[in-house]
CSV table of C-alpha atoms and ligand atoms in Angstrom, one decimal:
chain,number,residue,atom,x,y,z
A,1,UNK,CA,-38.3,43.9,35.6
A,2,UNK,CA,-37.0,45.8,37.3
A,3,UNK,CA,-34.0,48.3,36.2
A,4,UNK,CA,-30.7,48.3,37.3
A,5,UNK,CA,-27.9,51.2,37.4
A,6,UNK,CA,-23.8,50.6,37.1
A,7,UNK,CA,-20.6,52.2,35.1
A,8,UNK,CA,-19.4,50.2,32.1
A,9,UNK,CA,-15.6,52.0,31.6
A,10,UNK,CA,-17.2,55.3,33.4
A,11,UNK,CA,-20.4,55.5,31.5
A,12,UNK,CA,-24.1,54.7,33.6
A,13,UNK,CA,-26.3,52.4,32.2
A,14,UNK,CA,-29.6,51.0,32.9
A,15,UNK,CA,-30.2,48.1,33.1
A,16,UNK,CA,-33.1,45.3,32.7
A,17,UNK,CA,-33.0,43.2,35.9
A,18,UNK,CA,-31.9,40.1,35.1
A,19,UNK,CA,-29.2,40.8,32.2
A,20,UNK,CA,-25.9,39.9,32.2
A,21,UNK,CA,-22.8,42.9,32.5
A,22,UNK,CA,-22.2,41.6,28.7
A,23,UNK,CA,-25.9,42.3,27.3
A,24,UNK,CA,-25.6,45.6,29.5
A,25,UNK,CA,-21.7,46.6,27.9
A,26,UNK,CA,-23.3,46.5,24.4
A,27,UNK,CA,-26.1,49.1,25.4
A,28,UNK,CA,-23.1,51.3,25.6
A,29,UNK,CA,-21.7,49.7,22.7
A,30,UNK,CA,-18.4,48.3,24.7
A,31,UNK,CA,-16.9,45.2,22.4
A,32,UNK,CA,-16.5,42.6,25.3
A,33,UNK,CA,-15.5,39.9,23.6
A,34,UNK,CA,-16.3,36.2,23.6
A,35,UNK,CA,-15.7,32.6,22.2
A,36,UNK,CA,-17.7,30.4,23.8
A,37,UNK,CA,-21.0,33.0,23.7
A,38,UNK,CA,-23.9,33.1,21.9
A,39,UNK,CA,-27.4,35.2,22.5
A,40,UNK,CA,-29.7,32.2,21.6
A,41,UNK,CA,-27.7,29.9,24.4
A,42,UNK,CA,-27.1,29.7,28.5
A,43,UNK,CA,-24.0,31.1,29.5
A,44,UNK,CA,-21.3,28.0,29.7
A,45,UNK,CA,-18.6,30.3,30.4
A,46,UNK,CA,-15.5,27.6,29.2
A,47,UNK,CA,-13.5,30.2,27.0
A,48,UNK,CA,-13.1,33.3,29.9
A,49,UNK,CA,-12.2,35.8,27.2
A,50,UNK,CA,-15.2,37.4,27.8
A,51,UNK,CA,-13.3,38.1,31.6
A,52,UNK,CA,-13.9,41.8,32.8
A,53,UNK,CA,-12.7,43.5,36.5
A,54,UNK,CA,-15.7,44.6,38.5
A,55,UNK,CA,-15.8,46.8,41.7
A,56,UNK,CA,-18.6,46.6,44.2
A,57,UNK,CA,-17.7,47.3,48.2
A,58,UNK,CA,-14.1,49.1,47.1
A,59,UNK,CA,-12.9,45.4,46.3
A,60,UNK,CA,-12.2,44.1,42.8
A,61,UNK,CA,-11.9,41.1,40.8
A,62,UNK,CA,-12.9,39.4,37.2
A,63,UNK,CA,-15.4,37.6,36.7
A,64,UNK,CA,-16.7,36.4,33.2
A,65,UNK,CA,-19.2,39.1,31.6
A,66,UNK,CA,-21.0,36.2,29.9
A,67,UNK,CA,-22.6,34.4,33.1
A,68,UNK,CA,-22.4,37.7,35.8
A,69,UNK,CA,-25.7,39.6,36.6
A,70,UNK,CA,-26.1,42.8,36.4
A,71,UNK,CA,-26.0,44.9,39.7
A,72,UNK,CA,-26.7,48.0,41.3
A,73,UNK,CA,-23.9,50.1,41.8
A,74,UNK,CA,-21.7,48.1,40.0
A,75,UNK,CA,-18.6,49.3,38.4
A,76,UNK,CA,-17.3,47.6,35.5
A,77,UNK,CA,-14.4,47.8,33.3
A,78,UNK,CA,-13.5,46.4,29.6
A,79,UNK,CA,-10.7,46.4,29.0
A,80,UNK,CA,-6.8,47.2,31.1
A,81,UNK,CA,-3.5,46.3,30.5
A,82,UNK,CA,-4.2,43.3,33.1
A,83,UNK,CA,-7.4,41.9,31.5
A,84,UNK,CA,-5.5,42.1,28.2
A,85,UNK,CA,-2.9,39.7,29.4
A,86,UNK,CA,-5.1,37.4,30.7
A,87,UNK,CA,-6.8,37.6,27.2
A,88,UNK,CA,-3.7,37.2,25.6
A,89,UNK,CA,-2.6,34.3,27.3
A,90,UNK,CA,-6.2,32.8,27.0
A,91,UNK,CA,-6.2,32.6,23.2
A,92,UNK,CA,-2.9,31.6,22.7
A,93,UNK,CA,-3.6,28.3,25.1
A,94,UNK,CA,-6.3,28.2,22.8
A,95,UNK,CA,-4.4,28.2,19.3
A,96,UNK,CA,-2.3,25.7,20.4
A,97,UNK,CA,-4.8,23.3,21.1
A,98,UNK,CA,-6.9,24.6,17.3
A,99,UNK,CA,-2.7,24.5,15.9
A,100,UNK,CA,-4.4,26.3,13.7
A,101,UNK,CA,-7.6,28.5,12.5
A,102,UNK,CA,-9.4,30.3,9.1
A,103,UNK,CA,-8.1,33.5,8.3
A,104,UNK,CA,-10.6,35.7,8.8
A,105,UNK,CA,-12.6,34.2,11.1
A,106,UNK,CA,-14.1,35.1,14.1
A,107,UNK,CA,-10.8,33.4,16.6
A,108,UNK,CA,-8.6,34.9,13.5
A,109,UNK,CA,-9.8,38.5,14.1
A,110,UNK,CA,-8.8,38.1,18.6
A,111,UNK,CA,-5.3,36.4,17.7
A,112,UNK,CA,-4.9,39.5,15.8
A,113,UNK,CA,-6.7,42.1,17.8
A,114,UNK,CA,-4.3,40.8,20.7
A,115,UNK,CA,-1.1,40.0,19.0
A,116,UNK,CA,-1.3,35.9,21.2
A,117,UNK,CA,1.3,34.4,20.0
A,118,UNK,CA,0.7,30.6,20.7
A,119,UNK,CA,4.3,30.4,19.7
A,120,UNK,CA,5.0,30.9,23.9
A,121,UNK,CA,3.2,27.5,24.6
A,122,UNK,CA,3.4,25.6,21.2
A,123,UNK,CA,7.0,24.3,22.4
A,124,UNK,CA,6.5,23.1,25.2
A,125,UNK,CA,2.7,21.1,24.3
A,126,UNK,CA,2.3,18.4,21.2
A,127,UNK,CA,-0.9,18.4,19.9
A,128,UNK,CA,-2.1,17.5,16.4
A,129,UNK,CA,-3.5,20.6,15.0
A,130,UNK,CA,-7.7,20.1,15.1
A,131,UNK,CA,-8.8,23.6,14.5
A,132,UNK,CA,-11.2,23.4,17.5
A,133,UNK,CA,-10.9,25.6,20.4
A,134,UNK,CA,-13.6,22.9,22.2
A,135,UNK,CA,-15.6,26.3,22.9
A,136,UNK,CA,-18.8,24.0,22.3
A,137,UNK,CA,-20.8,26.1,20.7
A,138,UNK,CA,-21.4,24.1,17.4
A,139,UNK,CA,-22.4,21.2,20.5
A,140,UNK,CA,-24.8,23.4,22.2
A,141,UNK,CA,-26.6,24.8,19.3
A,142,UNK,CA,-26.6,21.6,17.9
A,143,UNK,CA,-28.9,20.2,20.9
A,144,UNK,CA,-30.9,23.7,22.4
A,145,UNK,CA,-31.4,25.4,19.5
A,146,UNK,CA,-32.3,22.8,16.4
A,147,UNK,CA,-33.0,19.4,18.8
A,148,UNK,CA,-31.0,17.3,17.0
A,149,UNK,CA,-28.0,15.9,19.1
A,150,UNK,CA,-25.7,15.2,15.5
A,151,UNK,CA,-22.3,16.4,17.8
A,152,UNK,CA,-21.4,16.1,21.1
A,153,UNK,CA,-18.5,16.2,23.2
A,154,UNK,CA,-16.2,12.5,24.0
A,155,UNK,CA,-13.1,12.6,26.1
A,156,UNK,CA,-12.0,15.0,29.7
A,157,UNK,CA,-9.5,17.7,30.0
A,158,UNK,CA,-6.7,18.2,27.1
A,159,UNK,CA,-8.0,15.1,25.3
A,160,UNK,CA,-12.1,17.0,24.8
A,161,UNK,CA,-12.4,16.7,21.3
A,162,UNK,CA,-16.3,16.9,19.4
A,163,UNK,CA,-18.0,13.9,17.5
A,164,UNK,CA,-19.9,13.4,15.4
A,165,UNK,CA,-22.6,10.6,17.0
A,166,UNK,CA,-22.9,7.9,14.3
A,167,UNK,CA,-26.8,7.5,14.9
A,168,UNK,CA,-28.0,10.9,15.6
A,169,UNK,CA,-26.5,11.5,11.7
A,170,UNK,CA,-30.0,11.0,9.6
A,171,UNK,CA,-30.5,13.9,11.4
A,172,UNK,CA,-28.3,16.4,9.8
A,173,UNK,CA,-30.6,18.5,7.9
A,174,UNK,CA,-26.8,20.7,6.8
A,175,UNK,CA,-29.1,23.6,8.8
A,176,UNK,CA,-25.3,25.7,8.5
A,177,UNK,CA,-26.5,26.9,12.4
A,178,UNK,CA,-22.8,25.2,13.8
A,179,UNK,CA,-21.3,26.1,11.1
A,180,UNK,CA,-22.6,30.2,11.4
A,181,UNK,CA,-21.2,29.7,15.2
A,182,UNK,CA,-18.4,28.1,14.7
A,183,UNK,CA,-15.3,30.8,15.3
A,184,UNK,CA,-12.7,28.8,13.6
A,185,UNK,CA,-13.9,28.1,11.0
A,186,UNK,CA,-13.8,24.4,11.4
A,187,UNK,CA,-17.2,23.3,10.1
A,188,UNK,CA,-16.5,23.1,6.2
A,189,UNK,CA,-20.1,24.0,4.3
A,190,UNK,CA,-20.5,20.3,3.3
A,191,UNK,CA,-21.7,20.4,7.2
A,192,UNK,CA,-20.6,19.2,11.0
A,193,UNK,CA,-20.4,15.1,9.2
A,194,UNK,CA,-17.4,16.3,7.0
A,195,UNK,CA,-15.9,18.2,9.7
A,196,UNK,CA,-15.6,16.1,12.9
A,197,UNK,CA,-15.2,11.9,13.1
A,198,UNK,CA,-17.0,9.5,14.8
A,199,UNK,CA,-17.0,9.2,18.2
A,200,UNK,CA,-16.2,4.9,16.9
A,201,UNK,CA,-13.3,7.0,15.7
A,202,UNK,CA,-11.6,8.0,18.3
A,203,UNK,CA,-12.6,5.7,21.0
A,204,UNK,CA,-11.1,2.9,18.6
A,205,UNK,CA,-8.0,4.9,18.4
A,206,UNK,CA,-9.0,5.5,14.2
A,207,UNK,CA,-8.3,9.8,14.6
B,1,LIG,S1,-17.6,34.0,26.5
B,1,LIG,FE1,-17.8,34.3,28.7
B,1,LIG,S2,-16.5,32.3,29.0
B,1,LIG,FE2,-17.0,32.0,26.7
Protein backbone atom coordinates (compact mmCIF):
# COMPACT_ATOMS: atom_id res chain seq x y z
CA UNK A 1 0.00 0.00 0.00
CA UNK A 2 1.31 3.45 -0.92
CA UNK A 3 1.37 6.51 1.27
CA UNK A 4 -0.70 9.62 0.76
CA UNK A 5 0.20 13.10 2.08
CA UNK A 6 -2.58 15.50 2.91
CA UNK A 7 -3.32 18.33 5.30
CA UNK A 8 -5.97 18.16 7.99
CA UNK A 9 -6.73 21.29 10.01
CA UNK A 10 -3.34 22.67 8.99
CA UNK A 11 -1.42 19.56 10.06
CA UNK A 12 0.43 17.37 7.59
CA UNK A 13 -0.79 13.78 7.67
CA UNK A 14 0.77 10.73 6.05
CA UNK A 15 -2.01 8.20 5.55
CA UNK A 16 -2.26 4.81 3.90
CA UNK A 17 -3.69 4.75 0.42
CA UNK A 18 -7.33 3.65 0.62
CA UNK A 19 -7.95 5.23 4.03
CA UNK A 20 -10.91 7.54 4.42
CA UNK A 21 -10.59 11.15 5.52
CA UNK A 22 -12.24 10.12 8.81
CA UNK A 23 -9.53 7.52 9.48
CA UNK A 24 -6.74 9.93 8.50
CA UNK A 25 -8.18 12.63 10.76
CA UNK A 26 -8.04 10.27 13.70
CA UNK A 27 -4.28 9.84 13.10
CA UNK A 28 -3.81 13.50 14.10
CA UNK A 29 -6.44 13.51 16.82
CA UNK A 30 -9.00 15.52 14.81
CA UNK A 31 -12.43 14.53 16.10
CA UNK A 32 -15.08 14.31 13.40
CA UNK A 33 -18.54 13.41 14.73
CA UNK A 34 -20.30 10.36 13.31
CA UNK A 35 -23.73 8.83 13.84
CA UNK A 36 -24.00 6.07 11.23
CA UNK A 37 -20.38 4.93 11.11
CA UNK A 38 -18.68 1.92 12.67
CA UNK A 39 -15.17 0.69 11.75
CA UNK A 40 -16.47 -2.85 11.27
CA UNK A 41 -18.95 -1.78 8.61
CA UNK A 42 -18.74 -0.32 5.12
CA UNK A 43 -19.38 3.46 5.01
CA UNK A 44 -23.10 4.13 4.80
CA UNK A 45 -23.35 7.90 4.32
CA UNK A 46 -26.77 8.27 5.95
CA UNK A 47 -26.36 10.88 8.69
CA UNK A 48 -23.89 13.35 7.06
CA UNK A 49 -22.79 14.73 10.44
CA UNK A 50 -19.25 13.70 9.49
CA UNK A 51 -19.26 16.30 6.70
CA UNK A 52 -15.97 18.18 6.30
CA UNK A 53 -14.70 20.82 3.87
CA UNK A 54 -12.10 19.71 1.35
CA UNK A 55 -10.01 21.85 -0.94
CA UNK A 56 -8.33 20.64 -4.08
CA UNK A 57 -7.34 22.44 -7.26
CA UNK A 58 -8.39 25.71 -5.61
CA UNK A 59 -11.98 24.54 -5.20
CA UNK A 60 -13.76 23.84 -1.94
CA UNK A 61 -16.61 21.44 -1.34
CA UNK A 62 -18.29 19.46 1.41
CA UNK A 63 -17.94 15.66 1.60
CA UNK A 64 -18.83 12.93 4.07
CA UNK A 65 -15.51 12.08 5.76
CA UNK A 66 -16.53 8.50 6.57
CA UNK A 67 -16.59 7.50 2.89
CA UNK A 68 -14.25 9.94 1.17
CA UNK A 69 -10.81 8.51 0.34
CA UNK A 70 -7.60 10.40 1.10
CA UNK A 71 -5.73 11.98 -1.82
CA UNK A 72 -2.31 13.53 -2.20
CA UNK A 73 -2.41 17.29 -1.65
CA UNK A 74 -5.95 17.34 -0.24
CA UNK A 75 -6.64 20.03 2.35
CA UNK A 76 -9.32 19.19 4.89
CA UNK A 77 -11.08 21.34 7.47
CA UNK A 78 -12.95 19.40 10.10
CA UNK A 79 -14.48 22.35 11.94
CA UNK A 80 -15.66 25.80 10.89
CA UNK A 81 -18.70 28.00 11.62
CA UNK A 82 -20.29 26.73 8.38
CA UNK A 83 -19.72 23.07 9.28
CA UNK A 84 -20.97 23.64 12.80
CA UNK A 85 -24.19 25.21 11.50
CA UNK A 86 -24.74 22.36 9.09
CA UNK A 87 -24.09 19.67 11.73
CA UNK A 88 -26.36 21.45 14.17
CA UNK A 89 -29.23 21.41 11.66
CA UNK A 90 -28.65 17.72 10.83
CA UNK A 91 -28.63 16.84 14.52
CA UNK A 92 -31.82 18.85 15.09
CA UNK A 93 -33.60 17.03 12.26
CA UNK A 94 -32.46 13.65 13.63
CA UNK A 95 -33.59 14.75 17.09
CA UNK A 96 -37.05 15.61 15.78
CA UNK A 97 -37.45 12.19 14.19
CA UNK A 98 -36.19 10.42 17.35
CA UNK A 99 -38.31 12.52 19.71
CA UNK A 100 -36.26 11.36 22.69
CA UNK A 101 -32.92 9.73 23.54
CA UNK A 102 -31.02 8.48 26.56
CA UNK A 103 -29.08 10.91 28.69
CA UNK A 104 -25.36 10.15 28.31
CA UNK A 105 -25.76 8.52 24.89
CA UNK A 106 -23.57 9.49 21.94
CA UNK A 107 -26.49 11.39 20.41
CA UNK A 108 -27.16 13.25 23.66
CA UNK A 109 -23.50 14.33 23.72
CA UNK A 110 -23.71 15.69 20.16
CA UNK A 111 -26.97 17.54 20.85
CA UNK A 112 -25.23 19.33 23.71
CA UNK A 113 -21.93 19.91 21.92
CA UNK A 114 -23.60 21.55 18.92
CA UNK A 115 -26.28 23.35 20.92
CA UNK A 116 -28.96 21.64 18.83
CA UNK A 117 -32.50 22.87 19.42
CA UNK A 118 -35.02 20.41 17.92
CA UNK A 119 -37.91 22.72 18.83
CA UNK A 120 -36.97 24.76 15.72
CA UNK A 121 -38.45 21.97 13.60
CA UNK A 122 -40.62 20.06 16.05
CA UNK A 123 -43.63 22.33 15.59
CA UNK A 124 -43.66 21.62 11.83
CA UNK A 125 -43.64 17.83 12.03
CA UNK A 126 -45.80 15.43 13.97
CA UNK A 127 -43.76 12.33 14.67
CA UNK A 128 -44.30 9.79 17.41
CA UNK A 129 -41.16 9.59 19.58
CA UNK A 130 -39.25 6.40 18.79
CA UNK A 131 -35.79 7.16 20.21
CA UNK A 132 -34.49 6.05 16.80
CA UNK A 133 -32.64 8.23 14.27
CA UNK A 134 -32.69 5.43 11.64
CA UNK A 135 -28.89 5.48 11.34
CA UNK A 136 -28.99 1.80 10.39
CA UNK A 137 -26.10 0.79 12.67
CA UNK A 138 -28.08 -1.91 14.48
CA UNK A 139 -29.51 -3.26 11.21
CA UNK A 140 -26.13 -3.43 9.52
CA UNK A 141 -24.35 -4.83 12.57
CA UNK A 142 -26.95 -7.56 12.91
CA UNK A 143 -26.59 -8.55 9.27
CA UNK A 144 -22.95 -7.79 8.41
CA UNK A 145 -21.10 -8.39 11.69
CA UNK A 146 -23.04 -11.20 13.36
CA UNK A 147 -24.87 -12.49 10.27
CA UNK A 148 -28.07 -12.90 12.29
CA UNK A 149 -30.34 -10.59 10.27
CA UNK A 150 -32.88 -10.22 13.06
CA UNK A 151 -33.25 -6.44 12.64
CA UNK A 152 -34.23 -4.71 9.40
CA UNK A 153 -35.90 -1.71 7.81
CA UNK A 154 -39.41 -1.19 6.55
CA UNK A 155 -40.78 1.84 4.69
CA UNK A 156 -39.16 4.78 2.96
CA UNK A 157 -38.34 8.41 3.69
CA UNK A 158 -39.82 9.70 6.94
CA UNK A 159 -41.83 6.46 7.22
CA UNK A 160 -38.67 4.34 7.38
CA UNK A 161 -38.56 2.31 10.59
CA UNK A 162 -36.44 -0.33 12.22
CA UNK A 163 -38.30 -3.59 12.80
CA UNK A 164 -37.78 -7.17 13.92
CA UNK A 165 -38.19 -9.99 11.42
CA UNK A 166 -40.13 -12.59 13.47
CA UNK A 167 -38.93 -15.51 11.35
CA UNK A 168 -35.33 -14.64 12.35
CA UNK A 169 -36.07 -13.82 16.00
CA UNK A 170 -34.64 -17.13 17.23
CA UNK A 171 -31.25 -16.01 15.83
CA UNK A 172 -31.05 -13.29 18.47
CA UNK A 173 -28.63 -14.52 21.11
CA UNK A 174 -28.53 -11.12 22.87
CA UNK A 175 -24.97 -10.52 21.68
CA UNK A 176 -25.48 -6.83 22.64
CA UNK A 177 -23.68 -5.61 19.51
CA UNK A 178 -26.73 -3.64 18.40
CA UNK A 179 -27.04 -2.12 21.85
CA UNK A 180 -23.38 -1.09 21.81
CA UNK A 181 -23.56 0.68 18.46
CA UNK A 182 -26.90 2.45 18.97
CA UNK A 183 -26.15 6.20 19.33
CA UNK A 184 -29.41 7.11 21.12
CA UNK A 185 -29.72 4.33 23.68
CA UNK A 186 -32.87 3.02 22.04
CA UNK A 187 -31.99 -0.65 22.51
CA UNK A 188 -32.64 -1.84 26.04
CA UNK A 189 -30.39 -4.34 27.84
CA UNK A 190 -33.15 -6.89 27.21
CA UNK A 191 -32.17 -6.79 23.54
CA UNK A 192 -33.67 -5.72 20.22
CA UNK A 193 -36.70 -8.00 20.46
CA UNK A 194 -37.87 -5.82 23.35
CA UNK A 195 -36.95 -2.54 21.65
CA UNK A 196 -38.41 -2.68 18.14
CA UNK A 197 -41.83 -3.70 16.85
CA UNK A 198 -42.18 -6.71 14.58
CA UNK A 199 -42.61 -6.03 10.88
CA UNK A 200 -45.99 -7.79 11.03
CA UNK A 201 -47.30 -5.34 13.64
CA UNK A 202 -46.02 -2.36 11.67
CA UNK A 203 -47.50 -3.52 8.38
CA UNK A 204 -50.82 -4.29 10.04
CA UNK A 205 -50.83 -0.79 11.59
CA UNK A 206 -50.95 -2.19 15.14
CA UNK A 207 -48.05 0.03 16.27
S1 LIG B 1 -20.94 9.06 9.79
FE1 LIG B 1 -20.52 9.67 7.76
S2 LIG B 1 -22.49 9.87 6.91
FE2 LIG B 1 -22.89 9.18 8.92
